[in-house]
């Protein structure tokens, strides 16, 4: 089962990917997490990506596609993967098709998590993530059990620089221009299921689980 979670920044892709990964025993891959790991390790890719991330722009397609190709050909993803944050452009969608075809696989479904912009700003401004494992939290909607500390791994949580208001606006614009065309692109292939992402985490999770279960039949 190869799935894509599509949606604007702050829609809940990372939050829901983690839940679905656990429920369906499908590992997930988040392009943003991979870039941030590269930056933490000061790799060439990380330093390059950060120039774009800091401005709220997309990292160029060629490096992004290469990074994802490299990752999902690993044996741990052989039985399937949940992609979060990739693809984000039509060129990346074509890239994904090629990657999967090369591995003798196909895309089974795209779950589009729809959330209005006003709500996204609220979610992004309160988001905190774990420095080590990148689990997302929210100061109001999903606080960690112990303030400032990740429930999963015990490391510190922090606010991403690109979750500050100036960059959030740029990211939403980039989403509407470059990523939202993927909604119709995948709809046209009959791969898209839209889920209302404006409810609470549990409600959205139930809706998504049901879609995945029906795709598995
Ligand atoms: P994305 O990966 O799509 O950018 P995240 O999963 O990181 O989104 O969620 C963005 C922020 O909103 C996080 O702080 C998360 O805790 C919070 N969040 C996620 N889903 C919901 C929800 N359904 N209701 C309220 N807050 C949510
Ligand atoms: P969010 O959770 O808010 O959707 P991500 O963590 O997925 O944000 O991405 C953070 C930043 O990393 C993006 O604003 C962009 O600069 C870069 N990025 C992540 N995924 C991609 C991608 N598929 N293509 C290009 N840039 C990406
Ligand atoms: Zn952690």
PDB file of C-alpha atoms and ligand atoms in Angstrom:
ATOM      1  CA  UNK A   1       0.000   0.000   0.000  1.00  0.00           C
ATOM      2  CA  UNK A   2       1.573   3.282  -1.163  1.00  0.00           C
ATOM      3  CA  UNK A   3      -0.228   6.389   0.023  1.00  0.00           C
ATOM      4  CA  UNK A   4       0.225  10.131  -0.197  1.00  0.00           C
ATOM      5  CA  UNK A   5      -1.055  12.617   2.375  1.00  0.00           C
ATOM      6  CA  UNK A   6      -1.778  15.858   0.594  1.00  0.00           C
ATOM      7  CA  UNK A   7      -2.785  19.126   2.185  1.00  0.00           C
ATOM      8  CA  UNK A   8      -1.676  22.630   3.079  1.00  0.00           C
ATOM      9  CA  UNK A   9       1.011  23.333   5.677  1.00  0.00           C
ATOM     10  CA  UNK A  10      -0.559  22.779   9.091  1.00  0.00           C
ATOM     11  CA  UNK A  11      -3.350  20.525   7.833  1.00  0.00           C
ATOM     12  CA  UNK A  12      -2.256  17.714  10.127  1.00  0.00           C
ATOM     13  CA  UNK A  13      -0.319  15.533   7.680  1.00  0.00           C
ATOM     14  CA  UNK A  14       2.502  14.770  10.114  1.00  0.00           C
ATOM     15  CA  UNK A  15       0.124  14.195  13.022  1.00  0.00           C
ATOM     16  CA  UNK A  16      -2.067  11.848  11.018  1.00  0.00           C
ATOM     17  CA  UNK A  17       0.825  10.089   9.246  1.00  0.00           C
ATOM     18  CA  UNK A  18       2.153   9.035  12.621  1.00  0.00           C
ATOM     19  CA  UNK A  19      -1.236   7.642  13.679  1.00  0.00           C
ATOM     20  CA  UNK A  20      -1.877   5.833  10.410  1.00  0.00           C
ATOM     21  CA  UNK A  21       1.651   4.429  10.395  1.00  0.00           C
ATOM     22  CA  UNK A  22       0.986   2.845  13.757  1.00  0.00           C
ATOM     23  CA  UNK A  23      -2.488   1.589  12.944  1.00  0.00           C
ATOM     24  CA  UNK A  24      -1.639   0.088   9.559  1.00  0.00           C
ATOM     25  CA  UNK A  25       2.010  -0.760  10.245  1.00  0.00           C
ATOM     26  CA  UNK A  26       3.109   1.305   7.303  1.00  0.00           C
ATOM     27  CA  UNK A  27       6.259   3.383   7.701  1.00  0.00           C
ATOM     28  CA  UNK A  28       5.964   7.047   6.825  1.00  0.00           C
ATOM     29  CA  UNK A  29       8.375   9.398   5.117  1.00  0.00           C
ATOM     30  CA  UNK A  30       8.121  13.178   5.515  1.00  0.00           C
ATOM     31  CA  UNK A  31      10.140  15.263   3.071  1.00  0.00           C
ATOM     32  CA  UNK A  32      10.283  18.192   5.515  1.00  0.00           C
ATOM     33  CA  UNK A  33      11.664  15.912   8.262  1.00  0.00           C
ATOM     34  CA  UNK A  34      14.333  14.607   5.886  1.00  0.00           C
ATOM     35  CA  UNK A  35      15.425  18.132   4.991  1.00  0.00           C
ATOM     36  CA  UNK A  36      15.564  19.135   8.660  1.00  0.00           C
ATOM     37  CA  UNK A  37      17.599  16.032   9.518  1.00  0.00           C
ATOM     38  CA  UNK A  38      20.021  16.922   6.765  1.00  0.00           C
ATOM     39  CA  UNK A  39      20.288  20.432   8.103  1.00  0.00           C
ATOM     40  CA  UNK A  40      20.915  19.183  11.628  1.00  0.00           C
ATOM     41  CA  UNK A  41      23.745  17.022  10.256  1.00  0.00           C
ATOM     42  CA  UNK A  42      24.965  19.959   8.167  1.00  0.00           C
ATOM     43  CA  UNK A  43      25.000  17.967   4.943  1.00  0.00           C
ATOM     44  CA  UNK A  44      25.287  19.741   1.621  1.00  0.00           C
ATOM     45  CA  UNK A  45      21.647  18.902   0.885  1.00  0.00           C
ATOM     46  CA  UNK A  46      20.544  20.298   4.244  1.00  0.00           C
ATOM     47  CA  UNK A  47      22.365  23.576   3.750  1.00  0.00           C
ATOM     48  CA  UNK A  48      21.007  23.955   0.242  1.00  0.00           C
ATOM     49  CA  UNK A  49      17.440  23.119   1.297  1.00  0.00           C
ATOM     50  CA  UNK A  50      17.553  25.553   4.168  1.00  0.00           C
ATOM     51  CA  UNK A  51      17.986  28.514   1.853  1.00  0.00           C
ATOM     52  CA  UNK A  52      14.516  27.744   0.457  1.00  0.00           C
ATOM     53  CA  UNK A  53      12.887  26.555   3.677  1.00  0.00           C
ATOM     54  CA  UNK A  54      13.811  29.763   5.483  1.00  0.00           C
ATOM     55  CA  UNK A  55      11.987  31.781   2.810  1.00  0.00           C
ATOM     56  CA  UNK A  56       8.953  29.502   2.777  1.00  0.00           C
ATOM     57  CA  UNK A  57       9.766  28.425  -0.772  1.00  0.00           C
ATOM     58  CA  UNK A  58       9.948  24.943  -2.192  1.00  0.00           C
ATOM     59  CA  UNK A  59      13.270  23.165  -2.489  1.00  0.00           C
ATOM     60  CA  UNK A  60      13.981  22.492  -6.203  1.00  0.00           C
ATOM     61  CA  UNK A  61      12.267  19.446  -7.657  1.00  0.00           C
ATOM     62  CA  UNK A  62      15.408  17.612  -8.797  1.00  0.00           C
ATOM     63  CA  UNK A  63      17.022  17.413  -5.359  1.00  0.00           C
ATOM     64  CA  UNK A  64      13.714  16.688  -3.648  1.00  0.00           C
ATOM     65  CA  UNK A  65      12.838  13.845  -6.001  1.00  0.00           C
ATOM     66  CA  UNK A  66      16.353  12.392  -5.683  1.00  0.00           C
ATOM     67  CA  UNK A  67      16.115  12.463  -1.888  1.00  0.00           C
ATOM     68  CA  UNK A  68      12.753  10.653  -1.884  1.00  0.00           C
ATOM     69  CA  UNK A  69      13.919   8.114  -4.457  1.00  0.00           C
ATOM     70  CA  UNK A  70      16.905   7.322  -2.309  1.00  0.00           C
ATOM     71  CA  UNK A  71      14.772   6.856   0.750  1.00  0.00           C
ATOM     72  CA  UNK A  72      11.874   4.761  -0.499  1.00  0.00           C
ATOM     73  CA  UNK A  73      14.005   2.240  -2.312  1.00  0.00           C
ATOM     74  CA  UNK A  74      15.245   1.059   1.098  1.00  0.00           C
ATOM     75  CA  UNK A  75      14.044  -2.399   2.164  1.00  0.00           C
ATOM     76  CA  UNK A  76      12.012  -1.056   5.104  1.00  0.00           C
ATOM     77  CA  UNK A  77       9.599   0.567   2.636  1.00  0.00           C
ATOM     78  CA  UNK A  78       9.265  -2.493   0.416  1.00  0.00           C
ATOM     79  CA  UNK A  79       5.752  -3.283   1.687  1.00  0.00           C
ATOM     80  CA  UNK A  80       4.500   0.239   1.413  1.00  0.00           C
ATOM     81  CA  UNK A  81       4.875   3.785   2.563  1.00  0.00           C
ATOM     82  CA  UNK A  82       2.882   6.810   3.659  1.00  0.00           C
ATOM     83  CA  UNK A  83       4.332   9.934   2.083  1.00  0.00           C
ATOM     84  CA  UNK A  84       3.825  13.210   3.938  1.00  0.00           C
ATOM     85  CA  UNK A  85       4.717  16.468   2.204  1.00  0.00           C
ATOM     86  CA  UNK A  86       5.757  14.870  -1.074  1.00  0.00           C
ATOM     87  CA  UNK A  87       4.800  15.412  -3.858  1.00  0.00           C
ATOM     88  CA  UNK A  88       4.241  19.172  -3.707  1.00  0.00           C
ATOM     89  CA  UNK A  89       4.447  20.041  -7.423  1.00  0.00           C
ATOM     90  CA  UNK A  90       3.236  18.416 -10.623  1.00  0.00           C
ATOM     91  CA  UNK A  91       6.850  17.621 -11.539  1.00  0.00           C
ATOM     92  CA  UNK A  92       7.245  15.806  -8.221  1.00  0.00           C
ATOM     93  CA  UNK A  93       4.036  13.874  -8.877  1.00  0.00           C
ATOM     94  CA  UNK A  94       5.533  12.697 -12.174  1.00  0.00           C
ATOM     95  CA  UNK A  95       8.758  11.907 -10.326  1.00  0.00           C
ATOM     96  CA  UNK A  96       6.875   9.795  -7.806  1.00  0.00           C
ATOM     97  CA  UNK A  97       5.184   7.860 -10.560  1.00  0.00           C
ATOM     98  CA  UNK A  98       8.561   7.046 -12.076  1.00  0.00           C
ATOM     99  CA  UNK A  99      10.064   6.065  -8.744  1.00  0.00           C
ATOM    100  CA  UNK A 100       7.206   3.684  -7.954  1.00  0.00           C
ATOM    101  CA  UNK A 101       7.147   2.243 -11.463  1.00  0.00           C
ATOM    102  CA  UNK A 102      10.895   1.615 -11.180  1.00  0.00           C
ATOM    103  CA  UNK A 103      10.217  -0.354  -8.001  1.00  0.00           C
ATOM    104  CA  UNK A 104       7.384  -2.298  -9.652  1.00  0.00           C
ATOM    105  CA  UNK A 105       4.779  -0.529  -7.541  1.00  0.00           C
ATOM    106  CA  UNK A 106       1.872   1.852  -7.969  1.00  0.00           C
ATOM    107  CA  UNK A 107       0.261   4.616  -5.988  1.00  0.00           C
ATOM    108  CA  UNK A 108      -2.854   3.309  -4.246  1.00  0.00           C
ATOM    109  CA  UNK A 109      -4.408   6.500  -2.989  1.00  0.00           C
ATOM    110  CA  UNK A 110      -4.037  10.167  -2.162  1.00  0.00           C
ATOM    111  CA  UNK A 111      -5.699  11.413   1.014  1.00  0.00           C
ATOM    112  CA  UNK A 112      -6.348  15.115   0.791  1.00  0.00           C
ATOM    113  CA  UNK A 113      -6.774  16.773   4.180  1.00  0.00           C
ATOM    114  CA  UNK A 114      -8.760  19.965   3.595  1.00  0.00           C
ATOM    115  CA  UNK A 115      -8.484  22.815   6.138  1.00  0.00           C
ATOM    116  CA  UNK A 116      -9.322  26.524   5.657  1.00  0.00           C
ATOM    117  CA  UNK A 117      -6.438  29.024   5.747  1.00  0.00           C
ATOM    118  CA  UNK A 118      -7.548  30.846   8.945  1.00  0.00           C
ATOM    119  CA  UNK A 119      -7.390  27.595  10.864  1.00  0.00           C
ATOM    120  CA  UNK A 120      -3.974  26.771   9.381  1.00  0.00           C
ATOM    121  CA  UNK A 121      -2.460  29.983  10.683  1.00  0.00           C
ATOM    122  CA  UNK A 122      -3.706  29.113  14.141  1.00  0.00           C
ATOM    123  CA  UNK A 123      -2.306  25.594  13.950  1.00  0.00           C
ATOM    124  CA  UNK A 124       1.078  26.626  12.589  1.00  0.00           C
ATOM    125  CA  UNK A 125       1.625  29.459  15.043  1.00  0.00           C
ATOM    126  CA  UNK A 126       1.105  27.087  17.972  1.00  0.00           C
ATOM    127  CA  UNK A 127       3.039  24.156  16.528  1.00  0.00           C
ATOM    128  CA  UNK A 128       6.098  22.875  18.347  1.00  0.00           C
ATOM    129  CA  UNK A 129       8.159  19.900  17.199  1.00  0.00           C
ATOM    130  CA  UNK A 130      10.615  17.538  18.801  1.00  0.00           C
ATOM    131  CA  UNK A 131      14.235  18.338  18.155  1.00  0.00           C
ATOM    132  CA  UNK A 132      15.156  14.673  17.936  1.00  0.00           C
ATOM    133  CA  UNK A 133      12.235  12.732  16.406  1.00  0.00           C
ATOM    134  CA  UNK A 134      10.240  15.650  14.932  1.00  0.00           C
ATOM    135  CA  UNK A 135       6.914  14.564  16.442  1.00  0.00           C
ATOM    136  CA  UNK A 136       4.528  17.532  16.128  1.00  0.00           C
ATOM    137  CA  UNK A 137       2.792  19.082  19.165  1.00  0.00           C
ATOM    138  CA  UNK A 138       0.556  22.115  19.620  1.00  0.00           C
ATOM    139  CA  UNK A 139       0.598  24.431  22.606  1.00  0.00           C
ATOM    140  CA  UNK A 140      -3.185  24.366  22.745  1.00  0.00           C
ATOM    141  CA  UNK A 141      -4.491  21.402  20.734  1.00  0.00           C
ATOM    142  CA  UNK A 142      -1.859  18.798  21.520  1.00  0.00           C
ATOM    143  CA  UNK A 143       0.410  19.789  24.386  1.00  0.00           C
ATOM    144  CA  UNK A 144       3.034  17.237  25.454  1.00  0.00           C
ATOM    145  CA  UNK A 145       2.433  15.552  28.825  1.00  0.00           C
ATOM    146  CA  UNK A 146       5.406  17.354  30.317  1.00  0.00           C
ATOM    147  CA  UNK A 147       5.891  20.936  29.172  1.00  0.00           C
ATOM    148  CA  UNK A 148       8.661  21.372  26.599  1.00  0.00           C
ATOM    149  CA  UNK A 149       9.479  17.654  26.429  1.00  0.00           C
ATOM    150  CA  UNK A 150       8.627  15.096  23.725  1.00  0.00           C
ATOM    151  CA  UNK A 151       6.267  12.301  24.895  1.00  0.00           C
ATOM    152  CA  UNK A 152       7.841   9.863  22.461  1.00  0.00           C
ATOM    153  CA  UNK A 153      11.567  10.305  23.012  1.00  0.00           C
ATOM    154  CA  UNK A 154      12.082  12.765  25.878  1.00  0.00           C
ATOM    155  CA  UNK A 155      14.025  15.352  23.853  1.00  0.00           C
ATOM    156  CA  UNK A 156      13.208  19.080  23.881  1.00  0.00           C
ATOM    157  CA  UNK A 157      10.518  20.538  21.686  1.00  0.00           C
ATOM    158  CA  UNK A 158      10.924  23.834  19.816  1.00  0.00           C
ATOM    159  CA  UNK A 159       9.252  26.173  17.358  1.00  0.00           C
ATOM    160  CA  UNK A 160      10.410  25.929  13.744  1.00  0.00           C
ATOM    161  CA  UNK A 161      11.707  29.230  12.354  1.00  0.00           C
ATOM    162  CA  UNK A 162       9.452  28.814   9.340  1.00  0.00           C
ATOM    163  CA  UNK A 163       6.372  28.569  11.590  1.00  0.00           C
ATOM    164  CA  UNK A 164       6.722  32.256  12.442  1.00  0.00           C
ATOM    165  CA  UNK A 165       4.001  34.459  10.860  1.00  0.00           C
ATOM    166  CA  UNK A 166       6.037  36.046   8.023  1.00  0.00           C
ATOM    167  CA  UNK A 167       7.098  32.698   6.606  1.00  0.00           C
ATOM    168  CA  UNK A 168       3.708  31.080   7.190  1.00  0.00           C
ATOM    169  CA  UNK A 169       2.100  33.564   4.814  1.00  0.00           C
ATOM    170  CA  UNK A 170       4.662  32.785   2.106  1.00  0.00           C
ATOM    171  CA  UNK A 171       4.170  29.044   2.578  1.00  0.00           C
ATOM    172  CA  UNK A 172       0.407  29.284   2.216  1.00  0.00           C
ATOM    173  CA  UNK A 173       0.826  31.234  -0.992  1.00  0.00           C
ATOM    174  CA  UNK A 174       3.284  28.688  -2.351  1.00  0.00           C
ATOM    175  CA  UNK A 175       0.832  25.941  -1.440  1.00  0.00           C
ATOM    176  CA  UNK A 176      -2.040  27.564  -3.326  1.00  0.00           C
ATOM    177  CA  UNK A 177       0.096  28.223  -6.388  1.00  0.00           C
ATOM    178  CA  UNK A 178       2.256  25.152  -6.699  1.00  0.00           C
ATOM    179  CA  UNK A 179       0.743  22.326  -4.655  1.00  0.00           C
ATOM    180  CA  UNK A 180      -3.045  22.726  -4.837  1.00  0.00           C
ATOM    181  CA  UNK A 181      -3.068  21.799  -8.581  1.00  0.00           C
ATOM    182  CA  UNK A 182      -2.242  18.270  -7.398  1.00  0.00           C
ATOM    183  CA  UNK A 183      -5.781  17.973  -6.034  1.00  0.00           C
ATOM    184  CA  UNK A 184      -7.295  17.993  -9.526  1.00  0.00           C
ATOM    185  CA  UNK A 185      -4.361  16.086 -10.942  1.00  0.00           C
ATOM    186  CA  UNK A 186      -4.975  13.112  -8.658  1.00  0.00           C
ATOM    187  CA  UNK A 187      -8.755  13.463  -8.793  1.00  0.00           C
ATOM    188  CA  UNK A 188      -8.590  13.046 -12.538  1.00  0.00           C
ATOM    189  CA  UNK A 189      -6.859   9.677 -12.044  1.00  0.00           C
ATOM    190  CA  UNK A 190      -9.489   8.602  -9.514  1.00  0.00           C
ATOM    191  CA  UNK A 191      -6.855   8.427  -6.782  1.00  0.00           C
ATOM    192  CA  UNK A 192      -8.025  11.283  -4.568  1.00  0.00           C
ATOM    193  CA  UNK A 193     -10.185  11.100  -1.460  1.00  0.00           C
ATOM    194  CA  UNK A 194     -10.935  14.355   0.312  1.00  0.00           C
ATOM    195  CA  UNK A 195     -11.278  14.327   4.081  1.00  0.00           C
ATOM    196  CA  UNK A 196     -12.504  17.243   6.174  1.00  0.00           C
ATOM    197  CA  UNK A 197      -9.462  18.177   8.246  1.00  0.00           C
ATOM    198  CA  UNK A 198     -11.100  20.899  10.298  1.00  0.00           C
ATOM    199  CA  UNK A 199     -12.312  18.663  13.136  1.00  0.00           C
ATOM    200  CA  UNK A 200     -10.200  17.600  16.097  1.00  0.00           C
ATOM    201  CA  UNK A 201      -7.292  15.161  15.741  1.00  0.00           C
ATOM    202  CA  UNK A 202      -9.397  12.107  16.674  1.00  0.00           C
ATOM    203  CA  UNK A 203     -12.226  12.933  14.290  1.00  0.00           C
ATOM    204  CA  UNK A 204      -9.863  13.464  11.369  1.00  0.00           C
ATOM    205  CA  UNK A 205      -8.025  10.276  12.292  1.00  0.00           C
ATOM    206  CA  UNK A 206     -11.210   8.186  12.188  1.00  0.00           C
ATOM    207  CA  UNK A 207     -12.137   9.570   8.791  1.00  0.00           C
ATOM    208  CA  UNK A 208      -8.678   8.832   7.378  1.00  0.00           C
ATOM    209  CA  UNK A 209      -8.523   5.329   8.864  1.00  0.00           C
ATOM    210  CA  UNK A 210     -11.788   4.494   7.230  1.00  0.00           C
ATOM    211  CA  UNK A 211     -10.479   5.604   3.857  1.00  0.00           C
ATOM    212  CA  UNK A 212      -7.314   3.526   4.253  1.00  0.00           C
ATOM    213  CA  UNK A 213      -9.337   0.482   5.299  1.00  0.00           C
ATOM    214  CA  UNK A 214     -11.522   0.808   2.230  1.00  0.00           C
ATOM    215  CA  UNK A 215      -8.448   1.141   0.001  1.00  0.00           C
ATOM    216  CA  UNK A 216      -7.063  -2.066   1.473  1.00  0.00           C
ATOM    217  CA  UNK A 217     -10.102  -4.087   0.441  1.00  0.00           C
TER     218      UNK A 217
HETATM  219  P1  LIG B   1       1.368  19.322   8.651  1.00  0.00           P
HETATM  220  O1  LIG B   1       2.303  18.152   8.734  1.00  0.00           O
HETATM  221  O2  LIG B   1       0.259  19.097   7.661  1.00  0.00           O
HETATM  222  O3  LIG B   1       2.055  20.619   8.416  1.00  0.00           O
HETATM  223  P2  LIG B   1       1.008  18.932  11.532  1.00  0.00           P
HETATM  224  O4  LIG B   1       0.591  17.516  11.687  1.00  0.00           O
HETATM  225  O5  LIG B   1       2.386  19.286  11.907  1.00  0.00           O
HETATM  226  O6  LIG B   1       0.634  19.458  10.050  1.00  0.00           O
HETATM  227  O7  LIG B   1      -0.031  19.815  12.382  1.00  0.00           O
HETATM  228  C1  LIG B   1       0.112  21.227  12.443  1.00  0.00           C
HETATM  229  C2  LIG B   1      -0.173  21.696  13.867  1.00  0.00           C
HETATM  230  O8  LIG B   1      -1.569  21.561  14.148  1.00  0.00           O
HETATM  231  C3  LIG B   1       0.538  20.882  14.937  1.00  0.00           C
HETATM  232  O9  LIG B   1       0.833  21.760  15.988  1.00  0.00           O
HETATM  233  C4  LIG B   1      -0.510  19.846  15.362  1.00  0.00           C
HETATM  234  O10 LIG B   1      -0.332  19.466  16.733  1.00  0.00           O
HETATM  235  C5  LIG B   1      -1.801  20.617  15.185  1.00  0.00           C
HETATM  236  N1  LIG B   1      -2.909  19.789  14.709  1.00  0.00           N
HETATM  237  C6  LIG B   1      -2.868  18.749  13.844  1.00  0.00           C
HETATM  238  N2  LIG B   1      -4.108  18.266  13.595  1.00  0.00           N
HETATM  239  C7  LIG B   1      -4.957  19.050  14.310  1.00  0.00           C
HETATM  240  C8  LIG B   1      -6.401  19.063  14.479  1.00  0.00           C
HETATM  241  N3  LIG B   1      -7.187  18.203  13.828  1.00  0.00           N
HETATM  242  N4  LIG B   1      -6.911  20.013  15.291  1.00  0.00           N
HETATM  243  C9  LIG B   1      -6.119  20.899  15.924  1.00  0.00           C
HETATM  244  N5  LIG B   1      -4.767  20.935  15.813  1.00  0.00           N
HETATM  245  C10 LIG B   1      -4.197  20.016  15.020  1.00  0.00           C
HETATM  246  P1  LIG B   2       4.580  21.493   6.715  1.00  0.00           P
HETATM  247  O1  LIG B   2       4.561  20.399   7.741  1.00  0.00           O
HETATM  248  O2  LIG B   2       4.230  22.793   7.300  1.00  0.00           O
HETATM  249  O3  LIG B   2       3.755  21.166   5.517  1.00  0.00           O
HETATM  250  P2  LIG B   2       7.155  20.521   5.908  1.00  0.00           P
HETATM  251  O4  LIG B   2       7.879  20.107   7.129  1.00  0.00           O
HETATM  252  O5  LIG B   2       6.504  19.455   5.095  1.00  0.00           O
HETATM  253  O6  LIG B   2       6.096  21.640   6.282  1.00  0.00           O
HETATM  254  O7  LIG B   2       8.111  21.324   4.955  1.00  0.00           O
HETATM  255  C1  LIG B   2       8.907  22.382   5.423  1.00  0.00           C
HETATM  256  C2  LIG B   2       9.618  23.029   4.246  1.00  0.00           C
HETATM  257  O8  LIG B   2      10.477  22.063   3.614  1.00  0.00           O
HETATM  258  C3  LIG B   2       8.696  23.508   3.136  1.00  0.00           C
HETATM  259  O9  LIG B   2       8.195  24.822   3.383  1.00  0.00           O
HETATM  260  C4  LIG B   2       9.647  23.483   1.938  1.00  0.00           C
HETATM  261  O10 LIG B   2      10.546  24.580   1.967  1.00  0.00           O
HETATM  262  C5  LIG B   2      10.463  22.228   2.223  1.00  0.00           C
HETATM  263  N1  LIG B   2       9.838  21.055   1.603  1.00  0.00           N
HETATM  264  C6  LIG B   2       9.260  20.006   2.249  1.00  0.00           C
HETATM  265  N2  LIG B   2       8.787  19.107   1.361  1.00  0.00           N
HETATM  266  C7  LIG B   2       9.061  19.596   0.134  1.00  0.00           C
HETATM  267  C8  LIG B   2       8.813  19.146  -1.190  1.00  0.00           C
HETATM  268  N3  LIG B   2       8.160  18.005  -1.429  1.00  0.00           N
HETATM  269  N4  LIG B   2       9.257  19.911  -2.213  1.00  0.00           N
HETATM  270  C9  LIG B   2       9.921  21.054  -2.010  1.00  0.00           C
HETATM  271  N5  LIG B   2      10.169  21.550  -0.780  1.00  0.00           N
HETATM  272  C10 LIG B   2       9.743  20.832   0.286  1.00  0.00           C
HETATM  273 ZN1  LIG B   3      10.847  13.178  20.206  1.00  0.00          ZN
END
